[in-house]
Amino acid sequence: MSASRAPLERRLCICVGAGGVGKTTMAAAIALGRAARGERVAVITIDPAPRLARALGFAELDGEPQLVAGAGELWAMRLDPKRTLDELIASLAPDAGTRDAALSNRIYRELSSAVAGSQEFSAVAKLYELDRDGSFDAIILDTPPSRNALDFLDAPGRLMRFFDGRAIRMLLSQGGLATKVAGRASSPLLSVVARLTGGDVLREITAFITTIASMVDGLHARASAVSALLRDPATSFVLVSSPRREAVTEAIAFAGELERARLGLSALVVNRVRTATGGADDLLALEPLIGPRLSALVCASVADLAALAAADGLALERLRAAFPSFEPVSVPELPFEVHDLAGLRRVARHLGYRVSSSSEASPSAAQ
Ligand SMILES: Nc1ncnc2c1ncn2[C@@H]1O[C@H](COP(=O)(O)OP(=O)(O)OP(=O)(O)O)[C@@H](O)[C@H]1O
Ligand SMILES: [Mg+2]
């Protein structure tokens, strides 16, 4: 296995990159390739779009891993951020009463979707849970387009900042709003709040603050552990790009952002690379068979393709110059959309995996 492919072999692979470059396709193909080698693999998407589900033969995916038919031990799931956050809160609650109170609390429900990054945080929290759980040899994560992916990568940090933030500290501090609310809304401000919102809401705020207070340390610890997992040497960020000029510029910028976030990039996949086909001799041999008019048309389109292939070659050079420490893994433009297992197997083979074209993955084929 060459050094450039080794990152695709790490326990956790996170496919990142700009919109539409092939992150979902690569995540599924890496997972398929590794499952074909006999590994038990989970491929996970946090994207609500059903593309991964469809490509793997499901109408849709949910928060439970589902076994992909005909692909060895390949399991697919879609992260359900709300459910994950609920599970996390449930696991951090000191007792069943606190757990039920927190989960049924309306303020928690509002806040859990309103806090910036809590969705993304719960996604990485799930990744952490699956990693710790140890039921998979490899976990491959597909992410939404780059802007969201960055939100996602910074999620543990943002959630910690939220809990470190002034508002929540004020709420949780001794003599802060929580205590005052708990102490029966003695201040005029709070009695106004109480009048405006109704006694129930005030009671819920109080309950939320007191229950969540018992979990802040646990949430902090989990956010740190998740953050450490993203920076662990067993975690690999696989940056996917297309050879188009704008995509290459975005990929280079994206790598810079990863570096600033201290998240190590370890592989670069350039997807949909066009290659020139047919030499001058082939074209000459065609003319007697198809006639001069058709042959001229074929020549013109071969020339177009050669120009596109040359442009893609330059894009690869630009990427090599920007990322001198690893050789890009190049996947060609296929003559069809990759929307099923057969297409994914083709991509997996281009990534260096030995995947047979038959419907069953064959562990022995790749040893
Ligand atoms: N090598 C390839 N050859 C031909 N088509 C491809 C190839 N790779 C991906 N595609 C097609 O490109 C489209 C986009 O791929 P994909 O959904 O994997 O991108 P994405 O980066 O996950 O997109 P998004 O950012 O919207 O989530 C899909 O229709 C897929 O079938
Ligand atoms: Mg996608």
Tab-separated table of C-alpha atoms and ligand atoms in Angstrom:
chain	number	residue	atom	x	y	z
A	1	MET	CA	0.000	0.000	0.000
A	2	SER	CA	1.499	3.354	-0.994
A	3	ALA	CA	1.991	6.117	1.559
A	4	SER	CA	-0.681	8.235	-0.121
A	5	ARG	CA	-3.356	5.568	0.424
A	6	ALA	CA	-2.441	4.759	4.030
A	7	PRO	CA	-4.656	7.563	5.427
A	8	LEU	CA	-7.647	5.880	3.807
A	9	GLU	CA	-6.850	2.942	6.072
A	10	ARG	CA	-7.176	4.755	9.375
A	11	ARG	CA	-9.833	3.809	11.873
A	12	LEU	CA	-11.771	7.025	11.352
A	13	CYS	CA	-11.957	8.683	7.938
A	14	ILE	CA	-13.791	11.982	7.589
A	15	CYS	CA	-14.507	13.009	3.995
A	16	VAL	CA	-14.566	16.793	3.669
A	17	GLY	CA	-14.594	19.259	0.800
A	18	ALA	CA	-16.631	21.710	-1.242
A	19	GLY	CA	-20.183	21.087	-2.467
A	20	GLY	CA	-20.718	18.442	-5.117
A	21	VAL	CA	-17.108	17.254	-5.461
A	22	GLY	CA	-17.871	13.659	-4.453
A	23	LYS	CA	-17.595	13.454	-0.635
A	24	THR	CA	-20.575	11.117	-0.331
A	25	THR	CA	-19.334	8.968	-3.201
A	26	MET	CA	-15.845	8.690	-1.679
A	27	ALA	CA	-17.117	7.961	1.829
A	28	ALA	CA	-19.278	5.138	0.476
A	29	ALA	CA	-16.524	3.814	-1.809
A	30	ILE	CA	-13.876	3.801	0.948
A	31	ALA	CA	-16.342	2.012	3.236
A	32	LEU	CA	-17.200	-0.506	0.536
A	33	GLY	CA	-13.527	-1.135	-0.231
A	34	ARG	CA	-12.687	-1.737	3.389
A	35	ALA	CA	-15.705	-3.946	3.988
A	36	ALA	CA	-14.612	-6.001	0.967
A	37	ARG	CA	-11.386	-6.692	2.843
A	38	GLY	CA	-13.325	-8.201	5.689
A	39	GLU	CA	-13.474	-5.192	8.008
A	40	ARG	CA	-16.648	-4.330	9.841
A	41	VAL	CA	-17.312	-0.790	8.636
A	42	ALA	CA	-19.831	1.926	9.444
A	43	VAL	CA	-20.446	4.638	6.866
A	44	ILE	CA	-22.238	7.596	8.321
A	45	THR	CA	-23.762	10.668	6.807
A	46	ILE	CA	-24.860	13.808	8.588
A	47	ASP	CA	-26.337	15.141	5.384
A	48	PRO	CA	-30.137	14.929	5.318
A	49	ALA	CA	-29.970	14.436	1.520
A	50	PRO	CA	-30.734	10.787	0.727
A	51	ARG	CA	-27.848	10.243	-1.734
A	52	LEU	CA	-25.840	7.868	0.419
A	53	ALA	CA	-28.972	5.885	1.257
A	54	ARG	CA	-29.953	5.572	-2.407
A	55	ALA	CA	-26.469	4.588	-3.563
A	56	LEU	CA	-26.397	1.834	-0.958
A	57	GLY	CA	-29.839	0.552	-1.885
A	58	PHE	CA	-32.005	2.077	0.885
A	59	ALA	CA	-34.988	4.380	0.566
A	60	GLU	CA	-33.622	6.281	3.547
A	61	LEU	CA	-31.269	5.914	6.474
A	62	ASP	CA	-31.830	6.671	10.127
A	63	GLY	CA	-29.961	6.760	13.415
A	64	GLU	CA	-29.614	2.957	13.614
A	65	PRO	CA	-26.888	1.260	11.547
A	66	GLN	CA	-28.391	-0.851	8.743
A	67	LEU	CA	-26.562	-3.676	6.991
A	68	VAL	CA	-25.984	-3.004	3.288
A	69	ALA	CA	-26.982	-6.034	1.226
A	70	GLY	CA	-24.178	-7.681	-0.732
A	71	ALA	CA	-21.310	-5.656	0.710
A	72	GLY	CA	-19.879	-7.771	3.539
A	73	GLU	CA	-20.036	-6.123	6.952
A	74	LEU	CA	-20.889	-2.684	5.645
A	75	TRP	CA	-23.328	-0.776	7.838
A	76	ALA	CA	-24.840	2.585	6.961
A	77	MET	CA	-26.578	5.174	9.062
A	78	ARG	CA	-27.578	8.821	9.115
A	79	LEU	CA	-26.817	10.779	12.222
A	80	ASP	CA	-29.844	12.034	14.021
A	81	PRO	CA	-28.514	15.053	15.922
A	82	LYS	CA	-31.543	15.478	18.154
A	83	ARG	CA	-31.635	11.868	19.200
A	84	THR	CA	-27.872	11.880	19.805
A	85	LEU	CA	-28.047	14.946	22.007
A	86	ASP	CA	-30.903	13.352	23.945
A	87	GLU	CA	-28.856	10.186	24.399
A	88	LEU	CA	-25.878	12.209	25.553
A	89	ILE	CA	-27.949	14.153	28.084
A	90	ALA	CA	-29.496	10.870	29.248
A	91	SER	CA	-26.072	9.320	29.745
A	92	LEU	CA	-24.775	12.333	31.676
A	93	ALA	CA	-27.772	12.692	33.968
A	94	PRO	CA	-26.924	11.628	37.511
A	95	ASP	CA	-30.227	9.762	37.911
A	96	ALA	CA	-33.383	8.780	36.046
A	97	GLY	CA	-35.410	11.634	37.533
A	98	THR	CA	-32.940	14.286	36.314
A	99	ARG	CA	-32.769	12.589	32.899
A	100	ASP	CA	-36.541	12.612	32.440
A	101	ALA	CA	-36.826	16.165	33.709
A	102	ALA	CA	-34.126	17.384	31.279
A	103	LEU	CA	-35.451	15.563	28.225
A	104	SER	CA	-39.043	16.569	28.691
A	105	ASN	CA	-38.127	20.179	29.399
A	106	ARG	CA	-39.374	22.619	26.764
A	107	ILE	CA	-36.436	24.978	27.251
A	108	TYR	CA	-34.013	22.112	26.618
A	109	ARG	CA	-35.899	21.219	23.462
A	110	GLU	CA	-35.719	24.805	22.192
A	111	LEU	CA	-32.129	25.292	23.219
A	112	SER	CA	-30.851	21.993	21.899
A	113	SER	CA	-31.690	23.042	18.384
A	114	ALA	CA	-31.007	26.758	18.829
A	115	VAL	CA	-27.475	26.641	20.246
A	116	ALA	CA	-25.134	27.237	17.315
A	117	GLY	CA	-23.275	24.070	16.541
A	118	SER	CA	-25.283	21.779	18.786
A	119	GLN	CA	-26.395	19.757	15.759
A	120	GLU	CA	-22.864	19.376	14.568
A	121	PHE	CA	-21.665	18.749	18.073
A	122	SER	CA	-24.088	15.904	18.517
A	123	ALA	CA	-22.870	14.461	15.218
A	124	VAL	CA	-19.274	14.297	16.395
A	125	ALA	CA	-20.439	13.137	19.800
A	126	LYS	CA	-22.051	10.161	18.069
A	127	LEU	CA	-18.846	9.483	16.197
A	128	TYR	CA	-17.049	9.435	19.521
A	129	GLU	CA	-19.640	7.067	20.960
A	130	LEU	CA	-19.355	4.672	18.008
A	131	ASP	CA	-15.583	4.794	18.248
A	132	ARG	CA	-15.621	4.027	21.963
A	133	ASP	CA	-18.228	1.348	21.538
A	134	GLY	CA	-15.717	-0.602	19.457
A	135	SER	CA	-18.244	-2.545	17.370
A	136	PHE	CA	-16.717	-1.290	14.104
A	137	ASP	CA	-13.177	-1.695	12.793
A	138	ALA	CA	-13.552	1.472	10.753
A	139	ILE	CA	-15.910	4.446	10.715
A	140	ILE	CA	-16.191	6.542	7.565
A	141	LEU	CA	-17.969	9.857	7.838
A	142	ASP	CA	-19.541	11.808	4.996
A	143	THR	CA	-20.032	15.520	5.705
A	144	PRO	CA	-22.174	18.247	4.136
A	145	PRO	CA	-20.526	20.869	1.863
A	146	SER	CA	-17.507	22.752	3.165
A	147	ARG	CA	-19.052	25.625	5.070
A	148	ASN	CA	-21.133	23.267	7.140
A	149	ALA	CA	-18.233	20.876	7.426
A	150	LEU	CA	-16.183	23.577	9.083
A	151	ASP	CA	-19.027	24.291	11.486
A	152	PHE	CA	-19.076	20.632	12.140
A	153	LEU	CA	-15.360	20.377	12.815
A	154	ASP	CA	-15.379	23.308	15.176
A	155	ALA	CA	-18.519	22.074	16.935
A	156	PRO	CA	-16.938	20.771	20.160
A	157	GLY	CA	-15.087	24.067	20.542
A	158	ARG	CA	-18.220	26.102	19.980
A	159	LEU	CA	-20.303	24.087	22.367
A	160	MET	CA	-17.630	24.504	25.027
A	161	ARG	CA	-17.528	28.217	24.372
A	162	PHE	CA	-21.291	28.279	24.808
A	163	PHE	CA	-20.990	26.648	28.206
A	164	ASP	CA	-18.051	28.860	29.048
A	165	GLY	CA	-20.032	31.822	27.796
A	166	ARG	CA	-21.194	34.683	29.873
A	167	ALA	CA	-24.869	33.996	29.536
A	168	ILE	CA	-24.767	30.495	30.798
A	169	ARG	CA	-22.251	31.317	33.526
A	170	MET	CA	-24.487	34.071	34.716
A	171	LEU	CA	-27.417	31.710	34.679
A	172	LEU	CA	-25.535	29.037	36.556
A	173	SER	CA	-23.585	31.204	38.979
A	174	GLN	CA	-24.413	31.436	42.627
A	175	GLY	CA	-26.774	34.336	43.005
A	176	GLY	CA	-27.311	34.359	39.236
A	177	LEU	CA	-30.570	34.176	37.416
A	178	ALA	CA	-31.001	30.484	38.189
A	179	THR	CA	-30.778	30.973	41.898
A	180	LYS	CA	-33.043	33.972	41.704
A	181	VAL	CA	-35.571	32.115	39.652
A	182	ALA	CA	-35.288	29.159	41.951
A	183	GLY	CA	-35.680	31.589	44.835
A	184	ARG	CA	-39.116	32.509	43.569
A	185	ALA	CA	-38.550	35.331	41.180
A	186	SER	CA	-38.097	38.048	43.719
A	187	SER	CA	-36.611	40.652	41.364
A	188	PRO	CA	-38.961	42.970	39.489
A	189	LEU	CA	-37.399	41.877	36.187
A	190	LEU	CA	-38.162	38.267	36.865
A	191	SER	CA	-41.663	38.951	37.966
A	192	VAL	CA	-42.180	40.747	34.660
A	193	VAL	CA	-40.769	37.709	32.873
A	194	ALA	CA	-43.093	35.568	34.921
A	195	ARG	CA	-46.081	37.747	34.006
A	196	LEU	CA	-45.189	37.826	30.330
A	197	THR	CA	-44.414	34.209	29.879
A	198	GLY	CA	-46.680	32.572	32.377
A	199	GLY	CA	-45.778	30.582	35.455
A	200	ASP	CA	-45.237	27.347	33.536
A	201	VAL	CA	-42.475	28.739	31.370
A	202	LEU	CA	-40.729	30.198	34.372
A	203	ARG	CA	-40.923	26.864	36.141
A	204	GLU	CA	-39.460	25.193	33.068
A	205	ILE	CA	-36.581	27.664	32.915
A	206	THR	CA	-35.837	26.978	36.563
A	207	ALA	CA	-36.030	23.234	36.031
A	208	PHE	CA	-33.819	23.423	32.969
A	209	ILE	CA	-31.153	25.437	34.712
A	210	THR	CA	-31.058	23.184	37.725
A	211	THR	CA	-30.991	19.951	35.735
A	212	ILE	CA	-28.457	21.109	33.157
A	213	ALA	CA	-26.210	22.461	35.910
A	214	SER	CA	-25.591	18.904	37.046
A	215	MET	CA	-24.389	17.999	33.553
A	216	VAL	CA	-22.197	20.941	32.563
A	217	ASP	CA	-19.001	19.225	33.737
A	218	GLY	CA	-19.961	16.063	31.879
A	219	LEU	CA	-20.713	18.022	28.703
A	220	HIS	CA	-17.374	19.790	28.982
A	221	ALA	CA	-15.544	16.504	29.411
A	222	ARG	CA	-17.337	15.014	26.410
A	223	ALA	CA	-16.635	18.066	24.241
A	224	SER	CA	-12.911	17.797	25.113
A	225	ALA	CA	-12.876	14.062	24.365
A	226	VAL	CA	-14.616	14.608	21.027
A	227	SER	CA	-12.203	17.374	20.151
A	228	ALA	CA	-9.275	15.085	21.016
A	229	LEU	CA	-10.746	12.326	18.841
A	230	LEU	CA	-10.826	14.664	15.831
A	231	ARG	CA	-7.109	15.344	16.403
A	232	ASP	CA	-6.182	11.737	17.132
A	233	PRO	CA	-3.589	10.135	14.815
A	234	ALA	CA	-6.122	7.359	14.100
A	235	THR	CA	-8.414	9.981	12.565
A	236	SER	CA	-7.898	10.883	8.955
A	237	PHE	CA	-9.325	13.879	7.132
A	238	VAL	CA	-9.755	13.010	3.506
A	239	LEU	CA	-10.090	16.165	1.434
A	240	VAL	CA	-12.048	15.582	-1.758
A	241	SER	CA	-11.700	17.975	-4.677
A	242	SER	CA	-12.538	18.046	-8.328
A	243	PRO	CA	-9.892	19.198	-10.825
A	244	ARG	CA	-11.924	22.308	-11.780
A	245	ARG	CA	-10.108	25.567	-11.134
A	246	GLU	CA	-12.574	26.930	-8.518
A	247	ALA	CA	-12.725	23.578	-6.735
A	248	VAL	CA	-8.919	23.439	-6.510
A	249	THR	CA	-8.833	26.984	-5.096
A	250	GLU	CA	-11.504	26.009	-2.553
A	251	ALA	CA	-9.669	22.806	-1.626
A	252	ILE	CA	-6.456	24.740	-0.944
A	253	ALA	CA	-8.370	27.272	1.188
A	254	PHE	CA	-10.173	24.475	2.990
A	255	ALA	CA	-6.892	22.743	3.831
A	256	GLY	CA	-5.675	26.031	5.317
A	257	GLU	CA	-8.761	26.223	7.502
A	258	LEU	CA	-8.263	22.660	8.682
A	259	GLU	CA	-4.703	23.496	9.586
A	260	ARG	CA	-5.762	26.606	11.497
A	261	ALA	CA	-8.261	24.457	13.403
A	262	ARG	CA	-5.338	22.086	14.139
A	263	LEU	CA	-7.073	19.296	12.274
A	264	GLY	CA	-4.569	17.316	10.261
A	265	LEU	CA	-5.298	16.687	6.631
A	266	SER	CA	-3.939	13.305	5.629
A	267	ALA	CA	-5.217	12.502	2.142
A	268	LEU	CA	-6.335	14.283	-0.963
A	269	VAL	CA	-8.661	12.619	-3.459
A	270	VAL	CA	-9.084	14.371	-6.801
A	271	ASN	CA	-12.327	13.130	-8.268
A	272	ARG	CA	-13.674	13.201	-11.835
A	273	VAL	CA	-10.300	13.610	-13.505
A	274	ARG	CA	-10.615	13.446	-17.278
A	275	THR	CA	-8.050	11.529	-19.284
A	276	ALA	CA	-7.334	11.631	-23.022
A	277	THR	CA	-8.276	8.513	-24.982
A	278	GLY	CA	-7.285	7.307	-28.431
A	279	GLY	CA	-4.009	8.100	-30.166
A	280	ALA	CA	-3.535	9.446	-33.733
A	281	ASP	CA	-3.122	5.881	-35.048
A	282	ASP	CA	-6.501	4.811	-33.643
A	283	LEU	CA	-8.154	7.792	-35.299
A	284	LEU	CA	-6.537	7.083	-38.654
A	285	ALA	CA	-7.699	3.469	-38.423
A	286	LEU	CA	-11.259	4.704	-37.863
A	287	GLU	CA	-11.643	6.679	-41.076
A	288	PRO	CA	-12.008	3.735	-43.514
A	289	LEU	CA	-14.565	2.190	-41.165
A	290	ILE	CA	-16.828	5.165	-40.471
A	291	GLY	CA	-16.136	7.566	-43.329
A	292	PRO	CA	-14.523	11.039	-43.345
A	293	ARG	CA	-17.432	13.075	-41.900
A	294	LEU	CA	-17.985	10.950	-38.838
A	295	SER	CA	-14.272	10.488	-38.423
A	296	ALA	CA	-13.794	14.315	-38.397
A	297	LEU	CA	-16.427	14.597	-35.650
A	298	VAL	CA	-14.730	11.901	-33.585
A	299	CYS	CA	-11.377	13.667	-34.068
A	300	ALA	CA	-12.889	16.966	-32.866
A	301	SER	CA	-14.333	15.447	-29.716
A	302	VAL	CA	-11.122	13.546	-29.004
A	303	ALA	CA	-9.281	16.876	-29.315
A	304	ASP	CA	-11.771	18.500	-26.897
A	305	LEU	CA	-11.245	15.699	-24.426
A	306	ALA	CA	-7.474	16.026	-24.783
A	307	ALA	CA	-7.754	19.746	-23.930
A	308	LEU	CA	-9.903	18.962	-20.862
A	309	ALA	CA	-7.492	16.222	-19.818
A	310	ALA	CA	-4.579	18.657	-20.163
A	311	ALA	CA	-6.428	21.175	-17.966
A	312	ASP	CA	-7.052	18.466	-15.351
A	313	GLY	CA	-3.373	17.516	-15.521
A	314	LEU	CA	-2.475	21.136	-14.702
A	315	ALA	CA	-4.942	21.109	-11.811
A	316	LEU	CA	-3.245	18.003	-10.418
A	317	GLU	CA	0.115	19.766	-10.715
A	318	ARG	CA	-1.272	22.752	-8.839
A	319	LEU	CA	-2.536	20.473	-6.074
A	320	ARG	CA	0.788	18.601	-5.902
A	321	ALA	CA	2.562	21.935	-5.467
A	322	ALA	CA	0.134	23.000	-2.728
A	323	PHE	CA	0.303	19.656	-0.892
A	324	PRO	CA	3.888	18.471	-1.316
A	325	SER	CA	3.645	15.932	1.503
A	326	PHE	CA	1.119	13.618	-0.135
A	327	GLU	CA	0.440	12.440	-3.632
A	328	PRO	CA	-3.189	13.059	-4.674
A	329	VAL	CA	-5.242	9.913	-5.269
A	330	SER	CA	-6.894	10.470	-8.607
A	331	VAL	CA	-10.313	9.037	-9.532
A	332	PRO	CA	-11.388	9.383	-13.180
A	333	GLU	CA	-14.601	10.870	-14.452
A	334	LEU	CA	-16.811	7.832	-15.011
A	335	PRO	CA	-19.161	7.689	-17.977
A	336	PHE	CA	-22.169	7.394	-15.625
A	337	GLU	CA	-23.535	8.821	-12.369
A	338	VAL	CA	-22.411	6.861	-9.320
A	339	HIS	CA	-25.776	5.934	-7.871
A	340	ASP	CA	-25.512	2.256	-6.944
A	341	LEU	CA	-23.198	-0.403	-5.539
A	342	ALA	CA	-21.815	-1.269	-8.974
A	343	GLY	CA	-20.732	2.349	-9.518
A	344	LEU	CA	-19.305	2.595	-6.008
A	345	ARG	CA	-17.293	-0.581	-6.586
A	346	ARG	CA	-15.761	1.037	-9.666
A	347	VAL	CA	-14.776	4.077	-7.602
A	348	ALA	CA	-13.431	1.847	-4.794
A	349	ARG	CA	-11.160	0.090	-7.294
A	350	HIS	CA	-9.793	3.467	-8.406
A	351	LEU	CA	-9.041	4.218	-4.756
A	352	GLY	CA	-6.884	1.110	-4.679
A	353	TYR	CA	-9.270	-1.393	-3.085
A	354	ARG	CA	-9.699	-4.838	-4.529
A	355	VAL	CA	-13.441	-5.115	-4.850
A	356	SER	CA	-14.909	-7.716	-7.140
A	357	SER	CA	-17.695	-6.651	-9.488
A	358	SER	CA	-19.943	-9.455	-8.229
A	359	SER	CA	-22.663	-8.513	-5.780
A	360	GLU	CA	-20.944	-10.162	-2.781
A	361	ALA	CA	-17.874	-8.564	-1.269
A	362	SER	CA	-15.074	-11.102	-1.188
A	363	PRO	CA	-12.699	-10.682	1.741
A	364	SER	CA	-10.141	-13.061	0.264
A	365	ALA	CA	-9.828	-11.084	-2.964
A	366	ALA	CA	-8.038	-8.223	-1.311
A	367	GLN	CA	-5.675	-9.923	1.102
B	1	LIG	N1	-15.926	9.806	-10.508
B	1	LIG	C1	-17.175	10.160	-10.832
B	1	LIG	N2	-17.605	10.016	-12.107
B	1	LIG	C2	-18.857	10.375	-12.474
B	1	LIG	N3	-19.757	10.886	-11.619
B	1	LIG	C3	-19.398	11.068	-10.344
B	1	LIG	C4	-18.100	10.698	-9.879
B	1	LIG	N4	-18.029	10.984	-8.562
B	1	LIG	C5	-19.215	11.494	-8.212
B	1	LIG	N5	-20.046	11.555	-9.265
B	1	LIG	C6	-21.406	12.108	-9.306
B	1	LIG	O1	-21.320	13.463	-8.873
B	1	LIG	C7	-22.463	13.830	-8.124
B	1	LIG	C8	-22.012	14.465	-6.816
B	1	LIG	O2	-21.344	13.475	-6.024
B	1	LIG	P1	-21.532	13.428	-4.442
B	1	LIG	O3	-22.981	13.457	-4.065
B	1	LIG	O4	-20.712	12.291	-3.947
B	1	LIG	O5	-20.863	14.809	-4.050
B	1	LIG	P2	-20.881	15.516	-2.606
B	1	LIG	O6	-19.558	16.196	-2.475
B	1	LIG	O7	-21.237	14.537	-1.551
B	1	LIG	O8	-22.044	16.575	-2.798
B	1	LIG	P3	-22.734	17.478	-1.632
B	1	LIG	O9	-21.727	18.516	-1.293
B	1	LIG	O10	-23.937	18.043	-2.306
B	1	LIG	O11	-23.049	16.566	-0.495
B	1	LIG	C9	-23.282	12.573	-7.926
B	1	LIG	O12	-24.368	12.619	-8.806
B	1	LIG	C10	-22.352	11.436	-8.314
B	1	LIG	O13	-23.036	10.370	-8.938
B	2	MG	MG	-22.838	14.593	-0.115
